[in-house]
CSV table of C-alpha atoms in Angstrom, one decimal:
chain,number,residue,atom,x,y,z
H,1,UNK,CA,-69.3,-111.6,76.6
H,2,UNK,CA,-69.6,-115.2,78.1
H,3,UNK,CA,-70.2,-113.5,81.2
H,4,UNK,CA,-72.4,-110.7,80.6
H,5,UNK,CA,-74.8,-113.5,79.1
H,6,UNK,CA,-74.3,-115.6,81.9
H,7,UNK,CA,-75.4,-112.9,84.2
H,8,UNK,CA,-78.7,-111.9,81.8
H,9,UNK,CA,-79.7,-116.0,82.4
H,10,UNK,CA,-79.8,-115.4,85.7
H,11,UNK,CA,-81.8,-112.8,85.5
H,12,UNK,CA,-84.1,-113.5,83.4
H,13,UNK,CA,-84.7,-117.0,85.4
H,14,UNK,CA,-85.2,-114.7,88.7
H,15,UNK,CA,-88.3,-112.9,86.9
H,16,UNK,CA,-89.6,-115.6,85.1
H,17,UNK,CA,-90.0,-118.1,88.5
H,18,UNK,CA,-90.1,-115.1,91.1
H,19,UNK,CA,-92.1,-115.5,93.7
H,20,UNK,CA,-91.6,-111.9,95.7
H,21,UNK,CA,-91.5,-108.6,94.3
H,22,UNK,CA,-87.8,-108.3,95.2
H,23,UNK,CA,-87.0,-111.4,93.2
H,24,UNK,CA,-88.4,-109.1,90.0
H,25,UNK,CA,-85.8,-106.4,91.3
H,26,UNK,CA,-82.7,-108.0,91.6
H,27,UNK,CA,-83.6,-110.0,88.1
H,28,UNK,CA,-84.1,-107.1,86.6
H,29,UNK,CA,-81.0,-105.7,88.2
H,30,UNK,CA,-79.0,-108.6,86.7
H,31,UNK,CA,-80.5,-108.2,82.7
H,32,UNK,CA,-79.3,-104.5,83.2
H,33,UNK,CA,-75.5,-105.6,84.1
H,34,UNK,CA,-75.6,-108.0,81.7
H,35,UNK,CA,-77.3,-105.9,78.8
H,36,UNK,CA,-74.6,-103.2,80.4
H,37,UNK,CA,-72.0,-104.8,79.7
H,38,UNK,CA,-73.1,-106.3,76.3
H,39,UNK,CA,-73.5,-103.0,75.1
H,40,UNK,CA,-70.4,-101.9,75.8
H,41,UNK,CA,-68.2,-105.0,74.6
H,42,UNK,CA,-69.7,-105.7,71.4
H,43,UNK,CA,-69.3,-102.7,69.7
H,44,UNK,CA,-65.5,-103.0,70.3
H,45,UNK,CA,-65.8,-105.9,69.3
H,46,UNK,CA,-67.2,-105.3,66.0
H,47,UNK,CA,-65.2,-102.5,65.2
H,48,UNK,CA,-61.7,-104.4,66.0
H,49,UNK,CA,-62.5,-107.4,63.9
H,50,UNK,CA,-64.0,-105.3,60.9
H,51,UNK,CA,-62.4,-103.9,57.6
H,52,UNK,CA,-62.7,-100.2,58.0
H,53,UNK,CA,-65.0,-100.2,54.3
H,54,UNK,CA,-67.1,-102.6,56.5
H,55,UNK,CA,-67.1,-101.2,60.0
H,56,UNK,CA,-69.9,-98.8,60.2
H,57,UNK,CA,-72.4,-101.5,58.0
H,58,UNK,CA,-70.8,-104.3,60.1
H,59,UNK,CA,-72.0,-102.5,63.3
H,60,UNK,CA,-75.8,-101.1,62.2
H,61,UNK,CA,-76.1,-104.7,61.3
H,62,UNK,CA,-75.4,-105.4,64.7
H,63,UNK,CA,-77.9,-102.4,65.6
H,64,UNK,CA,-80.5,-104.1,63.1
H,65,UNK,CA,-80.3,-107.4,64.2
H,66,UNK,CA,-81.6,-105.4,68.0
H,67,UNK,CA,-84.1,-103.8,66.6
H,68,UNK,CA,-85.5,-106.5,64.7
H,69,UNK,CA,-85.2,-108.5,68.3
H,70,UNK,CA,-87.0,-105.3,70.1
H,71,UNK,CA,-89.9,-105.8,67.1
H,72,UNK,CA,-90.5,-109.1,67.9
H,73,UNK,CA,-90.4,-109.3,71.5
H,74,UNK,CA,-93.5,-106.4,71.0
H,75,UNK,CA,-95.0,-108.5,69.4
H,76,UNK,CA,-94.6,-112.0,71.3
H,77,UNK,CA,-95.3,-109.6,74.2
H,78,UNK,CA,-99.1,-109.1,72.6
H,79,UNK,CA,-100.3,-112.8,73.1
H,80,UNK,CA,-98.1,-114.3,75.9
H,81,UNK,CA,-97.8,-113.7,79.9
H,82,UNK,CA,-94.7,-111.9,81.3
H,83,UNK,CA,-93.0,-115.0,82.6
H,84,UNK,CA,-93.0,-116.0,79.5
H,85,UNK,CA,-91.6,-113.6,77.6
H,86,UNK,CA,-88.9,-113.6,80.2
H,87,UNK,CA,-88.0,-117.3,79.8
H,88,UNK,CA,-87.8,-116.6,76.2
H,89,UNK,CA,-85.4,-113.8,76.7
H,90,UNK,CA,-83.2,-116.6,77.7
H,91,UNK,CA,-82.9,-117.8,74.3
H,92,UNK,CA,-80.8,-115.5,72.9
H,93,UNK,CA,-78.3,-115.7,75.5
H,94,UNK,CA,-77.4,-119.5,75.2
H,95,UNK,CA,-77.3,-119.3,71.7
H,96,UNK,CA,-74.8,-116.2,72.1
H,97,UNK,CA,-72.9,-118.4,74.9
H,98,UNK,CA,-72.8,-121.6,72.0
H,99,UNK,CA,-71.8,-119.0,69.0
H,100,UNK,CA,-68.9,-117.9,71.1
H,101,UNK,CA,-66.7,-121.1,70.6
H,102,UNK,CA,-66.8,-120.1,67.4
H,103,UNK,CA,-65.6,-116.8,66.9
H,104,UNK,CA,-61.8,-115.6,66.9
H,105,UNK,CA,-60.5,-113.2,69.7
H,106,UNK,CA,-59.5,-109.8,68.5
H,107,UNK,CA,-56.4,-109.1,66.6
H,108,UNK,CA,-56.0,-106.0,67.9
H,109,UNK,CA,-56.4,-106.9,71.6
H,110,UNK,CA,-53.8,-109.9,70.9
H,111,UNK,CA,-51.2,-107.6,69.5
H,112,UNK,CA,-52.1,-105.4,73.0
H,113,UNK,CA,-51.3,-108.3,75.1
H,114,UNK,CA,-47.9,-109.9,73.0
H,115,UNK,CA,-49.5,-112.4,71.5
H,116,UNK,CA,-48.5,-111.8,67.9
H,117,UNK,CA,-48.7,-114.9,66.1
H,118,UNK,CA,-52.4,-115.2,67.4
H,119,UNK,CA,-53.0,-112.5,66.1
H,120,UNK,CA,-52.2,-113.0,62.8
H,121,UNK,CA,-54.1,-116.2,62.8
H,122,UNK,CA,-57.2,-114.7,64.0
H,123,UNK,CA,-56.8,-111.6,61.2
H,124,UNK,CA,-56.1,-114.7,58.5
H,125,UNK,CA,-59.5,-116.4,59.8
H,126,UNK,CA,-61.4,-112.9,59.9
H,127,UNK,CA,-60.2,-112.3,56.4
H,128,UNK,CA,-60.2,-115.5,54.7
H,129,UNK,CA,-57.1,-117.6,54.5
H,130,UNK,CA,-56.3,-116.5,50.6
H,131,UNK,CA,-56.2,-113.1,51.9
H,132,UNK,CA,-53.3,-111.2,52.0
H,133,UNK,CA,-53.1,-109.8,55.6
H,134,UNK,CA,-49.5,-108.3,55.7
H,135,UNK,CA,-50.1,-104.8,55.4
H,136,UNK,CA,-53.2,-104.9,57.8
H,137,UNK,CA,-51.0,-106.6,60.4
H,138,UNK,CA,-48.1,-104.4,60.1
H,139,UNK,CA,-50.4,-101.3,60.5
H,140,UNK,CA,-51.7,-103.5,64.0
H,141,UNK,CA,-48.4,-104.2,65.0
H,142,UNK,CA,-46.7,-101.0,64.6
H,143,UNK,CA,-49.7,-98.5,66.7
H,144,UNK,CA,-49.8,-101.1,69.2
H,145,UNK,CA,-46.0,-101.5,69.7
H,146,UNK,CA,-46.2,-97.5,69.9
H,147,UNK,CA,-49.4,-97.3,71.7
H,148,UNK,CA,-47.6,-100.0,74.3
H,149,UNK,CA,-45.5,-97.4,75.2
H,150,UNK,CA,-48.2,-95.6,76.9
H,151,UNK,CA,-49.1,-96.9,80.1
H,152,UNK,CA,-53.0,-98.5,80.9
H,153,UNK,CA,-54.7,-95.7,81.3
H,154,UNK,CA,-57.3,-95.5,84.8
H,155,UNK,CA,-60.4,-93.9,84.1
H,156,UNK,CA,-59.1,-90.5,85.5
H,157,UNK,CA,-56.6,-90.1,82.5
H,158,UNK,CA,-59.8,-89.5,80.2
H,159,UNK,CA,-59.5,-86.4,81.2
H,160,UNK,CA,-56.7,-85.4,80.4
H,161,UNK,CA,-56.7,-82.4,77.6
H,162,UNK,CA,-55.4,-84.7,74.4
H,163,UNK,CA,-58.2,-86.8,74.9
H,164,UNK,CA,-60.6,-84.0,75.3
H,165,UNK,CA,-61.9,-84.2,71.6
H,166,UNK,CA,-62.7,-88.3,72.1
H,167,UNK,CA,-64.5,-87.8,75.3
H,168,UNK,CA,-66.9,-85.2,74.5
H,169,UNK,CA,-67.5,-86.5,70.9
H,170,UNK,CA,-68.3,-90.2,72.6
H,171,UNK,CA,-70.1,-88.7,75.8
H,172,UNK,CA,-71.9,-86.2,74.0
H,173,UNK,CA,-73.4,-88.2,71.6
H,174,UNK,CA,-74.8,-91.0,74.3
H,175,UNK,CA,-75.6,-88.4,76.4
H,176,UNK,CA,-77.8,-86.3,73.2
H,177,UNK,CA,-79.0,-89.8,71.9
H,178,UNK,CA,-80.7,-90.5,75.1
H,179,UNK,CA,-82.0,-87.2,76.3
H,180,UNK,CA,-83.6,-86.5,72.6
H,181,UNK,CA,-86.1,-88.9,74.6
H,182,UNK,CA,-85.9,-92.5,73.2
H,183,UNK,CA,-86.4,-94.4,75.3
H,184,UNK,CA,-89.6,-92.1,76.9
H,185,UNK,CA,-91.2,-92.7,73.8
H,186,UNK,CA,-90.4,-96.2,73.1
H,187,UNK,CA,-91.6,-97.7,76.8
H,188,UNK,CA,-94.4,-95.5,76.4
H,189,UNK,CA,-95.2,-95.2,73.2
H,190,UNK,CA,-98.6,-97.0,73.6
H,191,UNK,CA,-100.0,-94.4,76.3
H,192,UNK,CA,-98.6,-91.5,73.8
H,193,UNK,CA,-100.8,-92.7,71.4
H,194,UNK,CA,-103.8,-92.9,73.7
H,195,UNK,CA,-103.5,-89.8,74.9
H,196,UNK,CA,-103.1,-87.9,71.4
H,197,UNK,CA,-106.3,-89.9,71.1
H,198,UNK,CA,-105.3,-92.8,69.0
H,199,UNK,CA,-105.3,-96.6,69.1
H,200,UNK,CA,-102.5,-97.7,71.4
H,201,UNK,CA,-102.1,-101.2,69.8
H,202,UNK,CA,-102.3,-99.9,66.1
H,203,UNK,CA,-99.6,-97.6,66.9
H,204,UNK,CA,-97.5,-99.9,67.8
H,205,UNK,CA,-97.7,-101.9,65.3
H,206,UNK,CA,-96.8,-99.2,62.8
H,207,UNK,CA,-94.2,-98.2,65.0
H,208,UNK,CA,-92.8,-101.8,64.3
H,209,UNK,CA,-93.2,-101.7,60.6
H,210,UNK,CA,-91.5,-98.5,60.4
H,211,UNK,CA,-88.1,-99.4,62.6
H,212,UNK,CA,-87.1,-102.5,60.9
H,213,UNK,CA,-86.7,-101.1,57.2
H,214,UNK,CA,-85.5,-97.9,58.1
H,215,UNK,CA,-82.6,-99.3,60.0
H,216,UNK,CA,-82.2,-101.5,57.2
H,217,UNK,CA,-82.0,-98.6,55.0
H,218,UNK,CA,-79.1,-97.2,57.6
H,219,UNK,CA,-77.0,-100.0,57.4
H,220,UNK,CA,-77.1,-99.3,53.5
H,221,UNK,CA,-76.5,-95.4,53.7
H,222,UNK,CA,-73.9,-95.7,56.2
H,223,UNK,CA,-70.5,-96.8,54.3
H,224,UNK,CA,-72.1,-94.5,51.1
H,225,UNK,CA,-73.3,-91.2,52.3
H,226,UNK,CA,-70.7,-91.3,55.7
H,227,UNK,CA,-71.3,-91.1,59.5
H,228,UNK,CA,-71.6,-87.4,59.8
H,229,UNK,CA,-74.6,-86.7,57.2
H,230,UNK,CA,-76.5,-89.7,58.0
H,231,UNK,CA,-75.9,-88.6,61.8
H,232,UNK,CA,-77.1,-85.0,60.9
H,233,UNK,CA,-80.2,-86.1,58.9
H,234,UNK,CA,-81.0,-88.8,61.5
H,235,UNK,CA,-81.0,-85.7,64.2
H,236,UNK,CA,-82.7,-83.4,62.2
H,237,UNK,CA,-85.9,-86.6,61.5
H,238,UNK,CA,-85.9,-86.8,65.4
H,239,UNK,CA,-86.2,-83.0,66.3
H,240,UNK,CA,-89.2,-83.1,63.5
H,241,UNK,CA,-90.6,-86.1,64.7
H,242,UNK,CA,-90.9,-84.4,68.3
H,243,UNK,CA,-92.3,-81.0,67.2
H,244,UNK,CA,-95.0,-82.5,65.0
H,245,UNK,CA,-96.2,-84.8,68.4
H,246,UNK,CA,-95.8,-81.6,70.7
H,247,UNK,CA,-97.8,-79.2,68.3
H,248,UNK,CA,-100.5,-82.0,68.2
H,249,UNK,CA,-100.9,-81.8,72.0
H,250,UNK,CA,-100.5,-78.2,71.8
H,251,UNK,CA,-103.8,-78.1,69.8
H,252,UNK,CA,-105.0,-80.8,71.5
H,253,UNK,CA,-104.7,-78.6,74.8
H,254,UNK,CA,-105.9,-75.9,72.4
H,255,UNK,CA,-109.2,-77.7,71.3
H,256,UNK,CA,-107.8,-77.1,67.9
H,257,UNK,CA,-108.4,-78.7,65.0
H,258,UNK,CA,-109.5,-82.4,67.5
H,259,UNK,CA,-110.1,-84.6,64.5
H,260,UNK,CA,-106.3,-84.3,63.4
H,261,UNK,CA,-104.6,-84.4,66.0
H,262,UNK,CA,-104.0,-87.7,66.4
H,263,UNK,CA,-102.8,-88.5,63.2
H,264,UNK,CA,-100.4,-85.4,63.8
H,265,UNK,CA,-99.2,-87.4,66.8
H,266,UNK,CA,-99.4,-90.4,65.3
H,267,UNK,CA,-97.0,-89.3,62.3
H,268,UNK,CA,-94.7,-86.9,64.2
H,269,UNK,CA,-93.9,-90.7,66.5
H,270,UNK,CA,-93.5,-92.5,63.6
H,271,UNK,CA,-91.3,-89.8,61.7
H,272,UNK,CA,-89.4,-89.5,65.2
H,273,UNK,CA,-88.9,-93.7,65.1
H,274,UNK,CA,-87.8,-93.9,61.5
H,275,UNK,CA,-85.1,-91.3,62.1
H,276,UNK,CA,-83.5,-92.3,65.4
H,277,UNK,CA,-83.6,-96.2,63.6
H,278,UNK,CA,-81.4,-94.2,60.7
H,279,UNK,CA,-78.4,-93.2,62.5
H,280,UNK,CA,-79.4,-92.2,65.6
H,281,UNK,CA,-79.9,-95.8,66.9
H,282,UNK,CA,-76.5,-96.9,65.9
H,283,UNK,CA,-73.9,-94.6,64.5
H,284,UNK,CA,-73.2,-92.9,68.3
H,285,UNK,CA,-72.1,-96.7,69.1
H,286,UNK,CA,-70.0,-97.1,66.0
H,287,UNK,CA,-68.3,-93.6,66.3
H,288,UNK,CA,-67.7,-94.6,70.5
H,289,UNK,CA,-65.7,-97.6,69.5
H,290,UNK,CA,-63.6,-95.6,66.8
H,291,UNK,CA,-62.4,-92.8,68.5
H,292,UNK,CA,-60.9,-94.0,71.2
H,293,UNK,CA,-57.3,-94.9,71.4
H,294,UNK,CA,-56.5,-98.7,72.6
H,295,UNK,CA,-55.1,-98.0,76.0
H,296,UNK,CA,-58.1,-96.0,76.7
H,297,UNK,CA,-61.1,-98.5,75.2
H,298,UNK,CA,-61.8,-100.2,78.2
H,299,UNK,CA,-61.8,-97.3,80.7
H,300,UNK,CA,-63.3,-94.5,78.1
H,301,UNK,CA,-66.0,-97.6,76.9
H,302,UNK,CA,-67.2,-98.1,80.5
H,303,UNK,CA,-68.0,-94.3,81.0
H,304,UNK,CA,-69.3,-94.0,77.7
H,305,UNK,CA,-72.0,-97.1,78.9
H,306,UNK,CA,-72.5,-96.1,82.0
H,307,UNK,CA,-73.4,-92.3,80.5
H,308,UNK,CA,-75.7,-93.6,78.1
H,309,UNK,CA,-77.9,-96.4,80.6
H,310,UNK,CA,-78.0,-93.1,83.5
H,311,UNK,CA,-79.2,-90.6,80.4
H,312,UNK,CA,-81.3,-94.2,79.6
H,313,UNK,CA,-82.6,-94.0,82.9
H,314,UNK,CA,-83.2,-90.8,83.9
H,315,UNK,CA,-85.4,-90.6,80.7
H,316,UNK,CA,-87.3,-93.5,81.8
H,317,UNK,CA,-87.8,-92.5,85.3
H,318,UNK,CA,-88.9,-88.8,84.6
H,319,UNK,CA,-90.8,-89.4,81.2
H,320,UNK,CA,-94.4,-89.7,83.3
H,321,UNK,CA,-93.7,-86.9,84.8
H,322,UNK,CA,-92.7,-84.4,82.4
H,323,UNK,CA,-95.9,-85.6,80.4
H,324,UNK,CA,-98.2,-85.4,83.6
H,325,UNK,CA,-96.6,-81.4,83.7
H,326,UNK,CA,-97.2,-81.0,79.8
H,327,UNK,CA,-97.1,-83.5,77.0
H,328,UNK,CA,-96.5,-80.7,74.5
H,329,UNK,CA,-93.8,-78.7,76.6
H,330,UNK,CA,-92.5,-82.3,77.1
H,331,UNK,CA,-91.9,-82.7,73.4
H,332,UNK,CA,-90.5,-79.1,72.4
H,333,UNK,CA,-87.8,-79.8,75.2
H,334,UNK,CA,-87.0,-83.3,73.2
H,335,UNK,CA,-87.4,-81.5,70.1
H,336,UNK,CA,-84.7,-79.0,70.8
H,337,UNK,CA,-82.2,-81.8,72.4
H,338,UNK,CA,-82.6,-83.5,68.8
H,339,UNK,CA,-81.7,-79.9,67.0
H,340,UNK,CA,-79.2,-79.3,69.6
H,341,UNK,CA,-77.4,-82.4,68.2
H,342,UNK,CA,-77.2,-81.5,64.3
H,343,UNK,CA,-75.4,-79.1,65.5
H,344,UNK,CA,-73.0,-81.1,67.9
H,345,UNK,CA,-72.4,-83.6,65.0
H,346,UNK,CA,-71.9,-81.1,62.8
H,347,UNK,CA,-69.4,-78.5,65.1
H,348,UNK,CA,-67.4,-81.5,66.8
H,349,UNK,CA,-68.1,-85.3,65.1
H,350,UNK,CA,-65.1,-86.3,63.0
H,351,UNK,CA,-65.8,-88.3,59.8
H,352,UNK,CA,-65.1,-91.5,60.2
H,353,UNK,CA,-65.7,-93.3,57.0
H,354,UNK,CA,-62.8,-95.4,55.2
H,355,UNK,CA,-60.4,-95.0,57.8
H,356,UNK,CA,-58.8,-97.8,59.9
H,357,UNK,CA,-58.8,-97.3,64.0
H,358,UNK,CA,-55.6,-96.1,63.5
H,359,UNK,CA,-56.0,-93.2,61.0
H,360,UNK,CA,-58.2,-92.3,63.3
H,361,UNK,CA,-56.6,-92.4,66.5
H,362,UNK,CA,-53.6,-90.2,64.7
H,363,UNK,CA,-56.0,-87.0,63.7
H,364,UNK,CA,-57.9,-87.0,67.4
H,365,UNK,CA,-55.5,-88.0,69.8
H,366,UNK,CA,-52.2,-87.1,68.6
H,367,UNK,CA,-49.9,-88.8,71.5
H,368,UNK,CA,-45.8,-88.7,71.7
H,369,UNK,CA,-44.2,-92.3,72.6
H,370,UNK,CA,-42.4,-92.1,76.2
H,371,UNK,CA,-38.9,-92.4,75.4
C-alpha cells in the first residue's frame, strides 16, 4: 500500500506544478496506478483481517469512507482551482503512508509465508489481547498448510474449470458494475442534468446528499439482510434509476410533457445514485475478496482490477458519445445492463454472509491436496 500511495504523490505533484500538457498525462497516468493498485489491495486487506460477522460492514465502511471523500472533493472542487484540488489529493496519501506503521500485517498472508508465530500475534492485536484466538488460528493454519500444498498459481491457472465459478462470479460483477454506467453518469452527471433541462450545480448537490446516507444505510443492511438481496435490490434501484432518466429524454425528444421532464431526469439520477451507493458501490469488492482461494488472490485480484478500471474506462471514454447518438437509447442500454445483473446475482452470486474465507473457499473451489 506504501507504494501505491507513493506513486499517487507523485502524481498528483505532476498535475498540480505541470507546466506541459504531457506533465498532466503522465500525472494522471500515475494517480490511476496508484488508485489501481489501492483498489485492489485494500479490499484483501480488509477481508483477511476481519471477523467474518464483520467483513461485509468492515468493507462498505471502507466503501463509505470513498464516497464521503468523492462528496467532498465535489464540493472543494466548487470554490478552488484544479491545482489545488490536486495538491489536496495529496493529503490523503501521507496520512495513509503515516497510518501504515500502525497497522498489523495479515494473519492470513503470514501463515501463507511460514511465519506462524507472527501470525498469531497480529490475530491477538486484531482481536484484542483478552480474546481467545485459538480456534480462529487453527481454522488459518490448517487451509493454509492444505492450500500450501497447491502451487502459486500464474494468472493462466484462473482458468482452469474448478475456479470457473470464482472467476465469473468476481469478473462478472466488475464487469456489470461498470457497464450499468457509473462512472458515465458520475463524471458527467452535471451536463446530464443540463441537458434534461435542469440546474447542473443543484443536481449535484443532491446527488451529494443522496450518496453519503444511502451508503451509510448499506453498511447497516449488509451483515442483516446478506450480500445477495442487498446486491439484487441495489441492481434492480440502478436499472430504475436509468429507465426513469431515458423515458425523460424520450419525451424530451418527444416534446412531451417538457415541464416534467427534468425532474423525471432529475429523480431517475438520483434513484440510480442511491442504489448503486447501496450495494452496488461496494458489495462486488467484498464478494471479489471472498471468493477467491489464497494461492489465487493476487493473480485472480489483479484481473479482477484491471477488468473493472478497462469496463471503468471504456465507460468514460464512450459515455459522450453514446449520449451525442441518443441520450435516451443511451440509458435503456444501461437500464438493461442493471436488470441484466439481478439476474446474474441472483443465477450465479453465492451468499456470503457469516462465513469465514475458508467456508467459503470449500463450497466454490473444492480443490484435492497433491499428495
Amino acid at each position: 500500500m506504501g507504494f501505491s500511495e507513493i506513486i499517487c504523490i507523485i502524481g498528483w505533484m505532476l498535475i498540480t506544478f505541470s507546466k506541459a500538457s504531457w506533465w498532466l498525462d503522465v500525472g494522471r497516468l500515475l494517480v490511476g496506478y496508484g488508485m489501481g493498485l489501492l483498489s485492489y489491495v485494500i479490499p484483501i486487506y480488509i477481508a483477511e483481517i476481519t471477523p467474518k460477522n464483520l467483513r461485509g460492514g468492515f468493507t462498505t465502511v471502507h466503501q463509505l469512507m470513498i464516497c464521503f471523500g468523492v462528496s467532498i472533493t465535489y464540493l472543494i472542487g466548487a470554490f478552488v482551482s484544479w491545482r489545488i484540488l490536486a495538491l489536496i489529493g495529496t493529503i490523503p496519501c501521507i496520512v495513509q503512508i503515516v497510518g501504515l506503521f500502525f497497522i498489523p500485517e495479515s494473519p492470513r498472508w503470514l501463515a501463507k509465508i511460514g511465519r506462524g508465530s507472527e501470525c498469531e500475534a497480529a490475530l491477538q492485536c486484531l482481536r484484542g489481547h483478552n480474546a481467545d484466538i485459538s480456534d480462529e488460528a487453527a481454522e488459518i493454519r490448517d487451509y493454509t498448510e492444505t492450500i500450501l500444498q497447491l502451487s502459486e498459481a500464474s494468472i493462466f491457472e484462473l482458468f482452469q474449470w474448478k475456479y470457473a465459478h470464482s472467476l465469473i462470479v468476481g469478473t462478472g460483477l466488475m464487469a456489470l458494475q461498470q457497464f450499468g454506467g457509473v462512472n458515465g453518469i458520475a463524471f458527467y452527471a452535471s451536463s446530464i442534468f443540463i441537458s434534461a433541462g435542469f440546474s447542473g450545480r443543484i443536481g449535484m448537490i443532491a446527488m451529494v446528499v443522496v450518496q453519503i446516507p444511502m451508503t451509510a444505510l448499506g453498511v447497516v443492511l449488509m451483515d442483516i439482510s446478506g450480500r445477495r438481496p442487498l446486491l439484487m435490490v441495489s441492481a434492480a434501484g440502478t436499472c430504475l434509476g436509468c429507465f426513469l432518466a431515458a423515458l425523460s429524454f424520450l419525451l424530451q425528444d418527444l416534446n412531451k410533457l417538457v415541464a416534467v421532464t427534468p425532474f423525471l431526469a432529475l429523480f431517475g439520477v438520483l434513484i440510480y445514485t442511491g442504489s448503486f451507493s447501496l450495494g452496488m458501490g461496494g458489495i462486488p469488492w467484498v464478494i471479489m475478496s471472498e471468493v477467491f482461494p489464497i494461492n489465487m488472490k493476487g493473480s485472480a485480484g489483479s484481473l479482477v482490477t484491471l477488468v473493472s478500471w478497462l469496463g471503468s474506462w471504456i465507460i468514460s471514454y464512450a459515455f459522450n458519445f453514446l449520449m451525442d447518438w441518443s441520450s435516451a437509447g443511451t440509458f435503456f442500454i444501461f437500464s438493461c445492463v442493471c436488470g441484466l445483473t439481478v439476474l446474474f446475482v441472483a443465477k450465479l452470486v453465492p451468499e456470503t454472509k457469516g462465513r469465514t474465507l475458508e467456508e467459503i473457499q470449500a463450497t466454490m473451489n473444492p480443490f484435492s491436496p497433491k499428495r
